[in-house]
Amino acid sequence: MEQPIGVIDSGIGGLTVAKEIMRQLPHEKILYLGDTARCPYGPRTGEEVKKFTWQLTNFLLSKNIKMLVIACNTATAVALEEIRQELSIPVLGVIYPGAISALKVTENYKIGVIGTEGTIKSKAYEIALRSINGSVSVSGLACPKFVPLVESGEYDGPVARRVVAETLATLTNKELDTLILGCTHYPLLESIIKKTMGNAVKVISSGEETAREVSSILYYKGLLTNNSTIPEHEYYTTGSSRIFSRIASQWLGKKMLNVQTVRIESKTESLL
Ligand code: I24
Ligand code: DGL
């Protein structure tokens, strides 16, 4: 099946998921669309995030994708169910795979989840975890300072250590043995988060398990590519292609990327 896999995100952070898909499935072509112009989604209302996520979805559908991955936790939390119901291709979010990963490693069934305000308010992780195992105890915490921290480039210094320690303080007395990083940006803070939480807490990045789930779905549906070449991925952003290119090539470790700026609002709406 030579069609590409579509990956959408509120911005550039979803590349943490895309990178993992590229690593696990190097012959699959990816079309990545990041809504950099309207990032962050975390503090927005559910209605707004749902509307934006549909616009991202419709753009990639017009490019004939064989599967859609919603790499953004906030978008997954509010829009996954509706989008999955409407589309005929497989649609995967990052929350269910993250929940599965956590349930694989927890021993005391006390699981923490950190994410944006939108993700935590939705209780989507709690719902996913409890639908799989009803006796799990879940502590959610919104960390609104973490996305700006990563995007400031300061994700490795003393400022980051202090902000992470202060934010996670309320989680340290809950006997958690597992913590889910429920946001695309948090893998960049992973080593600091691990130090803050201590060795007893296992830290889960949803992106890795999501990529494994992409493989399973494509395999079972007979949708894996027969290609034995390395494809040229396509990147689309609603913001500056130069800035996207700079951050993405650094993160992916590639010199040249095929990045284009696009408009995704529907024509009727832009006339209003
Ligand atoms: N990381 C992200 N977004 C940014 C950034 C970053 N700037 C530096 N780093 N900017 O996401 C988005 C906001 N911009 C958009 C354009 O207008 C101005 C505002 C996290 C990406 C994770 C893959 C830090 C940084 C980097 C390179 C690699 C990784 C990283 F510079 F986190
Ligand atoms: N991509 C978002 C998420 O995973 C984080 C950035 C944002 O708030 O848009 O929830």
PDB file of C-alpha atoms and ligand atoms in Angstrom:
ATOM      1  CA  MET A   1       0.000   0.000   0.000  1.00  0.00           C
ATOM      2  CA  GLU A   2       1.896   3.063  -1.240  1.00  0.00           C
ATOM      3  CA  GLN A   3      -0.264   5.764   0.359  1.00  0.00           C
ATOM      4  CA  PRO A   4       1.332   7.809   3.168  1.00  0.00           C
ATOM      5  CA  ILE A   5       0.534   7.871   6.887  1.00  0.00           C
ATOM      6  CA  GLY A   6      -0.851  11.227   8.050  1.00  0.00           C
ATOM      7  CA  VAL A   7       0.339  12.709  11.339  1.00  0.00           C
ATOM      8  CA  ILE A   8      -1.256  15.864  12.776  1.00  0.00           C
ATOM      9  CA  ASP A   9      -0.293  18.025  15.729  1.00  0.00           C
ATOM     10  CA  SER A  10      -0.879  21.473  17.177  1.00  0.00           C
ATOM     11  CA  GLY A  11       2.706  22.359  16.206  1.00  0.00           C
ATOM     12  CA  ILE A  12       6.166  20.870  16.102  1.00  0.00           C
ATOM     13  CA  GLY A  13       5.997  18.694  19.219  1.00  0.00           C
ATOM     14  CA  GLY A  14       4.233  15.854  17.391  1.00  0.00           C
ATOM     15  CA  LEU A  15       7.573  15.170  15.716  1.00  0.00           C
ATOM     16  CA  THR A  16       8.437  13.222  18.883  1.00  0.00           C
ATOM     17  CA  VAL A  17       5.768  10.748  17.704  1.00  0.00           C
ATOM     18  CA  ALA A  18       6.606  11.016  13.984  1.00  0.00           C
ATOM     19  CA  LYS A  19      10.295  10.370  14.693  1.00  0.00           C
ATOM     20  CA  GLU A  20       9.414   7.154  16.483  1.00  0.00           C
ATOM     21  CA  ILE A  21       7.172   6.019  13.589  1.00  0.00           C
ATOM     22  CA  MET A  22      10.046   6.745  11.164  1.00  0.00           C
ATOM     23  CA  ARG A  23      12.424   4.713  13.331  1.00  0.00           C
ATOM     24  CA  GLN A  24      10.106   1.715  13.616  1.00  0.00           C
ATOM     25  CA  LEU A  25       8.732   1.840  10.043  1.00  0.00           C
ATOM     26  CA  PRO A  26      11.518   3.360   7.909  1.00  0.00           C
ATOM     27  CA  HIS A  27       9.856   2.564   4.565  1.00  0.00           C
ATOM     28  CA  GLU A  28       6.542   4.239   5.363  1.00  0.00           C
ATOM     29  CA  LYS A  29       6.081   7.715   3.952  1.00  0.00           C
ATOM     30  CA  ILE A  30       4.754  10.306   6.416  1.00  0.00           C
ATOM     31  CA  LEU A  31       2.839  13.505   5.784  1.00  0.00           C
ATOM     32  CA  TYR A  32       3.155  15.677   8.888  1.00  0.00           C
ATOM     33  CA  LEU A  33       0.941  18.701   9.465  1.00  0.00           C
ATOM     34  CA  GLY A  34       1.621  21.010  12.420  1.00  0.00           C
ATOM     35  CA  ASP A  35      -0.690  23.920  13.240  1.00  0.00           C
ATOM     36  CA  THR A  36       2.210  26.090  14.411  1.00  0.00           C
ATOM     37  CA  ALA A  37       0.279  29.323  13.748  1.00  0.00           C
ATOM     38  CA  ARG A  38      -2.362  28.416  16.344  1.00  0.00           C
ATOM     39  CA  CYS A  39      -0.154  26.485  18.787  1.00  0.00           C
ATOM     40  CA  PRO A  40      -0.594  25.937  21.749  1.00  0.00           C
ATOM     41  CA  TYR A  41      -3.885  24.043  21.887  1.00  0.00           C
ATOM     42  CA  GLY A  42      -3.455  23.216  25.584  1.00  0.00           C
ATOM     43  CA  PRO A  43      -5.165  26.336  27.028  1.00  0.00           C
ATOM     44  CA  ARG A  44      -7.961  26.490  24.380  1.00  0.00           C
ATOM     45  CA  THR A  45     -11.579  25.342  24.778  1.00  0.00           C
ATOM     46  CA  GLY A  46     -12.531  21.828  23.708  1.00  0.00           C
ATOM     47  CA  GLU A  47     -14.802  23.215  20.982  1.00  0.00           C
ATOM     48  CA  GLU A  48     -11.990  25.240  19.448  1.00  0.00           C
ATOM     49  CA  VAL A  49      -9.521  22.347  19.566  1.00  0.00           C
ATOM     50  CA  LYS A  50     -12.107  20.065  17.964  1.00  0.00           C
ATOM     51  CA  LYS A  51     -12.704  22.528  15.129  1.00  0.00           C
ATOM     52  CA  PHE A  52      -8.955  22.988  14.484  1.00  0.00           C
ATOM     53  CA  THR A  53      -8.347  19.240  14.604  1.00  0.00           C
ATOM     54  CA  TRP A  54     -11.037  18.678  11.962  1.00  0.00           C
ATOM     55  CA  GLN A  55      -9.359  21.278   9.731  1.00  0.00           C
ATOM     56  CA  LEU A  56      -6.002  19.498  10.081  1.00  0.00           C
ATOM     57  CA  THR A  57      -7.675  16.152   9.382  1.00  0.00           C
ATOM     58  CA  ASN A  58      -9.459  17.400   6.275  1.00  0.00           C
ATOM     59  CA  PHE A  59      -6.239  18.823   4.844  1.00  0.00           C
ATOM     60  CA  LEU A  60      -4.438  15.475   5.093  1.00  0.00           C
ATOM     61  CA  LEU A  61      -7.487  13.528   3.863  1.00  0.00           C
ATOM     62  CA  SER A  62      -7.234  15.555   0.658  1.00  0.00           C
ATOM     63  CA  LYS A  63      -3.695  14.146   0.300  1.00  0.00           C
ATOM     64  CA  ASN A  64      -4.999  10.568   0.259  1.00  0.00           C
ATOM     65  CA  ILE A  65      -3.512   9.191   3.494  1.00  0.00           C
ATOM     66  CA  LYS A  66      -4.108   5.525   4.430  1.00  0.00           C
ATOM     67  CA  MET A  67      -4.159   6.136   8.175  1.00  0.00           C
ATOM     68  CA  LEU A  68      -4.354   9.166  10.505  1.00  0.00           C
ATOM     69  CA  VAL A  69      -2.312   9.568  13.683  1.00  0.00           C
ATOM     70  CA  ILE A  70      -3.394  12.366  16.023  1.00  0.00           C
ATOM     71  CA  ALA A  71      -0.020  12.981  17.707  1.00  0.00           C
ATOM     72  CA  CYS A  72      -1.291  15.810  19.910  1.00  0.00           C
ATOM     73  CA  ASN A  73      -2.607  14.708  23.320  1.00  0.00           C
ATOM     74  CA  THR A  74      -4.920  17.704  23.654  1.00  0.00           C
ATOM     75  CA  ALA A  75      -6.468  17.065  20.225  1.00  0.00           C
ATOM     76  CA  THR A  76      -6.738  13.334  20.937  1.00  0.00           C
ATOM     77  CA  ALA A  77      -8.491  14.050  24.233  1.00  0.00           C
ATOM     78  CA  VAL A  78     -11.309  16.061  22.660  1.00  0.00           C
ATOM     79  CA  ALA A  79     -11.561  15.021  19.002  1.00  0.00           C
ATOM     80  CA  LEU A  80     -10.408  11.422  18.512  1.00  0.00           C
ATOM     81  CA  GLU A  81     -13.758   9.670  19.033  1.00  0.00           C
ATOM     82  CA  GLU A  82     -15.672  11.939  16.683  1.00  0.00           C
ATOM     83  CA  ILE A  83     -13.045  11.842  13.941  1.00  0.00           C
ATOM     84  CA  ARG A  84     -12.678   8.069  14.181  1.00  0.00           C
ATOM     85  CA  GLN A  85     -16.443   7.651  13.799  1.00  0.00           C
ATOM     86  CA  GLU A  86     -16.562   9.785  10.673  1.00  0.00           C
ATOM     87  CA  LEU A  87     -13.548   8.449   8.753  1.00  0.00           C
ATOM     88  CA  SER A  88     -13.237   5.171   6.892  1.00  0.00           C
ATOM     89  CA  ILE A  89      -9.444   4.943   7.378  1.00  0.00           C
ATOM     90  CA  PRO A  90      -7.905   3.881  10.723  1.00  0.00           C
ATOM     91  CA  VAL A  91      -7.480   6.784  13.171  1.00  0.00           C
ATOM     92  CA  LEU A  92      -5.124   6.485  16.139  1.00  0.00           C
ATOM     93  CA  GLY A  93      -4.548   8.902  19.008  1.00  0.00           C
ATOM     94  CA  VAL A  94      -1.754   8.953  21.590  1.00  0.00           C
ATOM     95  CA  ILE A  95      -3.822   8.442  24.739  1.00  0.00           C
ATOM     96  CA  TYR A  96      -4.898   4.806  24.502  1.00  0.00           C
ATOM     97  CA  PRO A  97      -1.376   3.594  23.584  1.00  0.00           C
ATOM     98  CA  GLY A  98       0.033   5.609  26.508  1.00  0.00           C
ATOM     99  CA  ALA A  99      -2.521   4.054  28.853  1.00  0.00           C
ATOM    100  CA  ILE A 100      -1.666   0.527  27.638  1.00  0.00           C
ATOM    101  CA  SER A 101       2.062   1.141  28.165  1.00  0.00           C
ATOM    102  CA  ALA A 102       1.477   2.359  31.708  1.00  0.00           C
ATOM    103  CA  LEU A 103      -0.687  -0.641  32.584  1.00  0.00           C
ATOM    104  CA  LYS A 104       2.040  -2.964  31.275  1.00  0.00           C
ATOM    105  CA  VAL A 105       4.632  -1.653  33.732  1.00  0.00           C
ATOM    106  CA  THR A 106       2.714  -0.566  36.832  1.00  0.00           C
ATOM    107  CA  GLU A 107       2.868  -2.870  39.833  1.00  0.00           C
ATOM    108  CA  ASN A 108       0.845  -0.904  42.392  1.00  0.00           C
ATOM    109  CA  TYR A 109      -1.758   0.483  39.943  1.00  0.00           C
ATOM    110  CA  LYS A 110      -1.149   4.052  41.103  1.00  0.00           C
ATOM    111  CA  ILE A 111      -0.522   5.997  37.917  1.00  0.00           C
ATOM    112  CA  GLY A 112       0.168   9.693  37.429  1.00  0.00           C
ATOM    113  CA  VAL A 113      -0.617  11.612  34.237  1.00  0.00           C
ATOM    114  CA  ILE A 114       0.798  15.005  33.338  1.00  0.00           C
ATOM    115  CA  GLY A 115      -0.357  17.058  30.345  1.00  0.00           C
ATOM    116  CA  THR A 116      -1.785  20.372  29.199  1.00  0.00           C
ATOM    117  CA  GLU A 117      -4.801  21.937  30.876  1.00  0.00           C
ATOM    118  CA  GLY A 118      -7.056  20.672  28.068  1.00  0.00           C
ATOM    119  CA  THR A 119      -5.815  17.088  28.328  1.00  0.00           C
ATOM    120  CA  ILE A 120      -6.093  16.927  32.117  1.00  0.00           C
ATOM    121  CA  LYS A 121      -9.481  18.658  32.213  1.00  0.00           C
ATOM    122  CA  SER A 122     -10.878  16.133  29.721  1.00  0.00           C
ATOM    123  CA  LYS A 123      -9.934  13.208  31.997  1.00  0.00           C
ATOM    124  CA  ALA A 124      -9.258  11.259  28.795  1.00  0.00           C
ATOM    125  CA  TYR A 125      -6.298   9.312  30.260  1.00  0.00           C
ATOM    126  CA  GLU A 126      -8.272   8.430  33.371  1.00  0.00           C
ATOM    127  CA  ILE A 127     -11.163   7.201  31.226  1.00  0.00           C
ATOM    128  CA  ALA A 128      -8.844   5.146  28.991  1.00  0.00           C
ATOM    129  CA  LEU A 129      -6.961   3.633  31.956  1.00  0.00           C
ATOM    130  CA  ARG A 130     -10.158   2.765  33.843  1.00  0.00           C
ATOM    131  CA  SER A 131     -11.830   1.297  30.792  1.00  0.00           C
ATOM    132  CA  ILE A 132      -8.960  -1.202  30.624  1.00  0.00           C
ATOM    133  CA  ASN A 133      -8.562  -1.760  34.369  1.00  0.00           C
ATOM    134  CA  GLY A 134     -11.330  -0.515  36.655  1.00  0.00           C
ATOM    135  CA  SER A 135      -9.278  -0.683  39.852  1.00  0.00           C
ATOM    136  CA  VAL A 136      -6.460   1.634  38.825  1.00  0.00           C
ATOM    137  CA  SER A 137      -5.988   4.892  40.728  1.00  0.00           C
ATOM    138  CA  VAL A 138      -5.117   7.896  38.545  1.00  0.00           C
ATOM    139  CA  SER A 139      -3.665  11.272  39.579  1.00  0.00           C
ATOM    140  CA  GLY A 140      -3.790  13.907  36.842  1.00  0.00           C
ATOM    141  CA  LEU A 141      -1.799  17.137  36.926  1.00  0.00           C
ATOM    142  CA  ALA A 142      -1.819  19.989  34.395  1.00  0.00           C
ATOM    143  CA  CYS A 143       1.648  21.458  33.791  1.00  0.00           C
ATOM    144  CA  PRO A 144       0.950  24.633  31.793  1.00  0.00           C
ATOM    145  CA  LYS A 145       4.531  25.876  32.226  1.00  0.00           C
ATOM    146  CA  PHE A 146       6.178  22.908  30.511  1.00  0.00           C
ATOM    147  CA  VAL A 147       5.335  23.661  26.857  1.00  0.00           C
ATOM    148  CA  PRO A 148       6.620  27.271  27.026  1.00  0.00           C
ATOM    149  CA  LEU A 149       9.695  25.961  28.853  1.00  0.00           C
ATOM    150  CA  VAL A 150      10.566  23.516  26.065  1.00  0.00           C
ATOM    151  CA  GLU A 151       9.801  26.072  23.364  1.00  0.00           C
ATOM    152  CA  SER A 152      12.085  28.592  25.058  1.00  0.00           C
ATOM    153  CA  GLY A 153      14.882  26.099  24.408  1.00  0.00           C
ATOM    154  CA  GLU A 154      15.588  26.052  28.186  1.00  0.00           C
ATOM    155  CA  TYR A 155      14.610  22.421  28.681  1.00  0.00           C
ATOM    156  CA  ASP A 156      17.909  21.264  30.119  1.00  0.00           C
ATOM    157  CA  GLY A 157      19.163  23.902  32.572  1.00  0.00           C
ATOM    158  CA  PRO A 158      18.625  25.049  36.176  1.00  0.00           C
ATOM    159  CA  VAL A 159      15.420  26.936  35.292  1.00  0.00           C
ATOM    160  CA  ALA A 160      13.890  23.773  33.869  1.00  0.00           C
ATOM    161  CA  ARG A 161      14.946  21.758  36.915  1.00  0.00           C
ATOM    162  CA  ARG A 162      13.312  24.268  39.259  1.00  0.00           C
ATOM    163  CA  VAL A 163      10.061  24.595  37.264  1.00  0.00           C
ATOM    164  CA  VAL A 164       9.734  20.813  36.934  1.00  0.00           C
ATOM    165  CA  ALA A 165      10.447  20.199  40.624  1.00  0.00           C
ATOM    166  CA  GLU A 166       7.971  22.890  41.747  1.00  0.00           C
ATOM    167  CA  THR A 167       5.239  21.694  39.397  1.00  0.00           C
ATOM    168  CA  LEU A 168       5.560  17.995  40.201  1.00  0.00           C
ATOM    169  CA  ALA A 169       5.812  18.545  43.989  1.00  0.00           C
ATOM    170  CA  THR A 170       2.135  17.655  44.493  1.00  0.00           C
ATOM    171  CA  LEU A 171       2.693  14.251  42.860  1.00  0.00           C
ATOM    172  CA  THR A 172       5.587  13.088  45.003  1.00  0.00           C
ATOM    173  CA  ASN A 173       3.543  11.913  48.028  1.00  0.00           C
ATOM    174  CA  LYS A 174       1.047   9.791  46.088  1.00  0.00           C
ATOM    175  CA  GLU A 175       3.072   6.541  45.956  1.00  0.00           C
ATOM    176  CA  LEU A 176       2.917   6.534  42.167  1.00  0.00           C
ATOM    177  CA  ASP A 177       5.044   3.886  40.488  1.00  0.00           C
ATOM    178  CA  THR A 178       4.270   5.074  36.935  1.00  0.00           C
ATOM    179  CA  LEU A 179       4.001   8.513  35.352  1.00  0.00           C
ATOM    180  CA  ILE A 180       2.571   9.079  31.853  1.00  0.00           C
ATOM    181  CA  LEU A 181       4.037  12.002  29.877  1.00  0.00           C
ATOM    182  CA  GLY A 182       0.713  13.016  28.318  1.00  0.00           C
ATOM    183  CA  CYS A 183       2.057  15.776  26.080  1.00  0.00           C
ATOM    184  CA  THR A 184       4.158  15.813  22.922  1.00  0.00           C
ATOM    185  CA  HIS A 185       6.765  18.156  24.442  1.00  0.00           C
ATOM    186  CA  TYR A 186       7.468  16.325  27.685  1.00  0.00           C
ATOM    187  CA  PRO A 187       9.918  13.726  26.303  1.00  0.00           C
ATOM    188  CA  LEU A 188      12.369  16.648  26.049  1.00  0.00           C
ATOM    189  CA  LEU A 189      12.072  17.084  29.820  1.00  0.00           C
ATOM    190  CA  GLU A 190      12.224  13.349  30.489  1.00  0.00           C
ATOM    191  CA  SER A 191      15.596  13.176  32.216  1.00  0.00           C
ATOM    192  CA  ILE A 192      14.708  16.058  34.544  1.00  0.00           C
ATOM    193  CA  ILE A 193      11.278  14.571  35.246  1.00  0.00           C
ATOM    194  CA  LYS A 194      12.897  11.216  36.086  1.00  0.00           C
ATOM    195  CA  LYS A 195      15.350  12.836  38.473  1.00  0.00           C
ATOM    196  CA  THR A 196      12.539  14.762  40.171  1.00  0.00           C
ATOM    197  CA  MET A 197      10.263  11.744  40.583  1.00  0.00           C
ATOM    198  CA  GLY A 198      13.012   9.349  41.629  1.00  0.00           C
ATOM    199  CA  ASN A 199      14.004   5.846  40.576  1.00  0.00           C
ATOM    200  CA  ALA A 200      10.854   4.196  41.896  1.00  0.00           C
ATOM    201  CA  VAL A 201       8.706   5.887  39.236  1.00  0.00           C
ATOM    202  CA  LYS A 202       8.629   4.515  35.694  1.00  0.00           C
ATOM    203  CA  VAL A 203       8.141   7.217  33.078  1.00  0.00           C
ATOM    204  CA  ILE A 204       6.067   6.481  29.966  1.00  0.00           C
ATOM    205  CA  SER A 205       6.222   8.407  26.663  1.00  0.00           C
ATOM    206  CA  SER A 206       3.030   7.817  24.720  1.00  0.00           C
ATOM    207  CA  GLY A 207       4.805   8.329  21.396  1.00  0.00           C
ATOM    208  CA  GLU A 208       6.771   5.076  21.460  1.00  0.00           C
ATOM    209  CA  GLU A 209       3.790   2.857  22.101  1.00  0.00           C
ATOM    210  CA  THR A 210       1.772   4.829  19.555  1.00  0.00           C
ATOM    211  CA  ALA A 211       4.332   3.973  16.865  1.00  0.00           C
ATOM    212  CA  ARG A 212       4.122   0.291  17.805  1.00  0.00           C
ATOM    213  CA  GLU A 213       0.346   0.500  17.524  1.00  0.00           C
ATOM    214  CA  VAL A 214       0.688   2.085  14.063  1.00  0.00           C
ATOM    215  CA  SER A 215       2.702  -0.985  12.968  1.00  0.00           C
ATOM    216  CA  SER A 216       0.103  -3.409  14.344  1.00  0.00           C
ATOM    217  CA  ILE A 217      -2.825  -1.647  12.741  1.00  0.00           C
ATOM    218  CA  LEU A 218      -1.151  -1.379   9.320  1.00  0.00           C
ATOM    219  CA  TYR A 219      -0.068  -5.009   9.532  1.00  0.00           C
ATOM    220  CA  TYR A 220      -3.478  -6.391  10.493  1.00  0.00           C
ATOM    221  CA  LYS A 221      -5.255  -4.312   7.865  1.00  0.00           C
ATOM    222  CA  GLY A 222      -2.768  -5.339   5.167  1.00  0.00           C
ATOM    223  CA  LEU A 223      -1.790  -1.697   4.713  1.00  0.00           C
ATOM    224  CA  LEU A 224       1.998  -1.860   5.221  1.00  0.00           C
ATOM    225  CA  THR A 225       4.053  -0.579   2.288  1.00  0.00           C
ATOM    226  CA  ASN A 226       5.967  -2.920  -0.055  1.00  0.00           C
ATOM    227  CA  ASN A 227       8.485  -0.139  -0.640  1.00  0.00           C
ATOM    228  CA  SER A 228      12.094  -0.965   0.114  1.00  0.00           C
ATOM    229  CA  THR A 229      13.351   2.589  -0.445  1.00  0.00           C
ATOM    230  CA  ILE A 230      13.631   5.424   2.106  1.00  0.00           C
ATOM    231  CA  PRO A 231      10.741   7.778   1.337  1.00  0.00           C
ATOM    232  CA  GLU A 232      10.911  11.566   1.334  1.00  0.00           C
ATOM    233  CA  HIS A 233       8.516  12.695   4.050  1.00  0.00           C
ATOM    234  CA  GLU A 234       6.429  15.827   3.536  1.00  0.00           C
ATOM    235  CA  TYR A 235       6.008  18.447   6.245  1.00  0.00           C
ATOM    236  CA  TYR A 236       3.267  21.051   6.281  1.00  0.00           C
ATOM    237  CA  THR A 237       2.953  23.936   8.725  1.00  0.00           C
ATOM    238  CA  THR A 238       0.416  26.726   9.134  1.00  0.00           C
ATOM    239  CA  GLY A 239       3.243  28.984  10.317  1.00  0.00           C
ATOM    240  CA  SER A 240       6.703  29.881   9.089  1.00  0.00           C
ATOM    241  CA  SER A 241       8.321  27.090   7.058  1.00  0.00           C
ATOM    242  CA  ARG A 242      11.788  28.439   7.937  1.00  0.00           C
ATOM    243  CA  ILE A 243      11.260  28.186  11.696  1.00  0.00           C
ATOM    244  CA  PHE A 244       9.590  24.788  11.330  1.00  0.00           C
ATOM    245  CA  SER A 245      12.458  23.592   9.178  1.00  0.00           C
ATOM    246  CA  ARG A 246      15.098  24.772  11.623  1.00  0.00           C
ATOM    247  CA  ILE A 247      13.565  23.079  14.682  1.00  0.00           C
ATOM    248  CA  ALA A 248      12.451  19.949  12.835  1.00  0.00           C
ATOM    249  CA  SER A 249      15.801  19.287  11.160  1.00  0.00           C
ATOM    250  CA  GLN A 250      17.567  19.675  14.482  1.00  0.00           C
ATOM    251  CA  TRP A 251      15.159  17.295  16.195  1.00  0.00           C
ATOM    252  CA  LEU A 252      15.155  14.716  13.399  1.00  0.00           C
ATOM    253  CA  GLY A 253      18.876  15.033  12.738  1.00  0.00           C
ATOM    254  CA  LYS A 254      18.344  15.696   9.020  1.00  0.00           C
ATOM    255  CA  LYS A 255      19.837  18.528   6.999  1.00  0.00           C
ATOM    256  CA  MET A 256      17.132  19.138   4.435  1.00  0.00           C
ATOM    257  CA  LEU A 257      13.416  18.720   4.937  1.00  0.00           C
ATOM    258  CA  ASN A 258      10.580  19.200   2.496  1.00  0.00           C
ATOM    259  CA  VAL A 259       8.508  21.839   4.367  1.00  0.00           C
ATOM    260  CA  GLN A 260       5.634  23.891   2.996  1.00  0.00           C
ATOM    261  CA  THR A 261       3.404  26.532   4.572  1.00  0.00           C
ATOM    262  CA  VAL A 262      -0.292  25.855   4.041  1.00  0.00           C
ATOM    263  CA  ARG A 263      -3.670  27.432   4.825  1.00  0.00           C
ATOM    264  CA  ILE A 264      -6.122  25.040   6.373  1.00  0.00           C
ATOM    265  CA  GLU A 265      -9.140  27.099   7.402  1.00  0.00           C
ATOM    266  CA  SER A 266     -12.065  26.253   5.152  1.00  0.00           C
ATOM    267  CA  LYS A 267     -12.782  28.813   2.400  1.00  0.00           C
ATOM    268  CA  THR A 268     -16.257  29.648   3.725  1.00  0.00           C
ATOM    269  CA  GLU A 269     -14.878  30.434   7.159  1.00  0.00           C
ATOM    270  CA  SER A 270     -12.105  32.683   5.924  1.00  0.00           C
ATOM    271  CA  LEU A 271     -14.796  34.821   4.236  1.00  0.00           C
ATOM    272  CA  LEU A 272     -16.593  35.431   7.519  1.00  0.00           C
TER     273      LEU A 272
HETATM  274  N1  I24 B   1      10.447  23.364  20.430  1.00  0.00           N
HETATM  275  C1  I24 B   1       9.206  23.386  19.991  1.00  0.00           C
HETATM  276  N2  I24 B   1       8.594  24.430  19.413  1.00  0.00           N
HETATM  277  C2  I24 B   1       9.290  25.551  19.246  1.00  0.00           C
HETATM  278  C3  I24 B   1      11.141  24.477  20.269  1.00  0.00           C
HETATM  279  C4  I24 B   1      10.620  25.616  19.673  1.00  0.00           C
HETATM  280  N3  I24 B   1      11.567  26.573  19.654  1.00  0.00           N
HETATM  281  C5  I24 B   1      12.676  26.035  20.230  1.00  0.00           C
HETATM  282  N4  I24 B   1      12.420  24.768  20.595  1.00  0.00           N
HETATM  283  N5  I24 B   1       8.726  26.640  18.649  1.00  0.00           N
HETATM  284  O1  I24 B   1       8.442  22.274  20.106  1.00  0.00           O
HETATM  285  C6  I24 B   1       7.342  26.667  18.292  1.00  0.00           C
HETATM  286  C7  I24 B   1       6.781  28.024  18.537  1.00  0.00           C
HETATM  287  N6  I24 B   1       7.312  28.929  17.562  1.00  0.00           N
HETATM  288  C8  I24 B   1       6.641  28.667  16.265  1.00  0.00           C
HETATM  289  C9  I24 B   1       7.050  29.668  15.226  1.00  0.00           C
HETATM  290  O2  I24 B   1       6.896  30.993  15.715  1.00  0.00           O
HETATM  291  C10 I24 B   1       7.559  31.266  16.934  1.00  0.00           C
HETATM  292  C11 I24 B   1       7.077  30.289  17.993  1.00  0.00           C
HETATM  293  C12 I24 B   1       9.041  21.090  20.648  1.00  0.00           C
HETATM  294  C13 I24 B   1       9.604  20.283  19.526  1.00  0.00           C
HETATM  295  C14 I24 B   1       9.915  18.902  19.937  1.00  0.00           C
HETATM  296  C15 I24 B   1      10.297  18.054  18.778  1.00  0.00           C
HETATM  297  C16 I24 B   1      13.335  23.850  21.298  1.00  0.00           C
HETATM  298  C17 I24 B   1      13.790  22.720  20.407  1.00  0.00           C
HETATM  299  C18 I24 B   1      14.627  22.923  19.336  1.00  0.00           C
HETATM  300  C19 I24 B   1      15.076  21.860  18.530  1.00  0.00           C
HETATM  301  C20 I24 B   1      14.648  20.567  18.819  1.00  0.00           C
HETATM  302  C21 I24 B   1      13.807  20.329  19.894  1.00  0.00           C
HETATM  303  C22 I24 B   1      13.370  21.415  20.677  1.00  0.00           C
HETATM  304  F1  I24 B   1      15.019  24.165  19.048  1.00  0.00           F
HETATM  305  F2  I24 B   1      12.569  21.235  21.697  1.00  0.00           F
HETATM  306  N1  DGL B   2       0.742  19.034  21.287  1.00  0.00           N
HETATM  307  C1  DGL B   2       0.187  19.407  22.580  1.00  0.00           C
HETATM  308  C2  DGL B   2      -0.141  18.149  23.387  1.00  0.00           C
HETATM  309  O1  DGL B   2       0.415  17.090  23.201  1.00  0.00           O
HETATM  310  C3  DGL B   2       1.133  20.292  23.365  1.00  0.00           C
HETATM  311  C4  DGL B   2       1.271  21.671  22.789  1.00  0.00           C
HETATM  312  C5  DGL B   2      -0.023  22.451  22.778  1.00  0.00           C
HETATM  313  O2  DGL B   2      -0.540  22.833  23.844  1.00  0.00           O
HETATM  314  O3  DGL B   2      -0.550  22.652  21.684  1.00  0.00           O
HETATM  315  O4  DGL B   2      -1.008  18.193  24.223  1.00  0.00           O
END
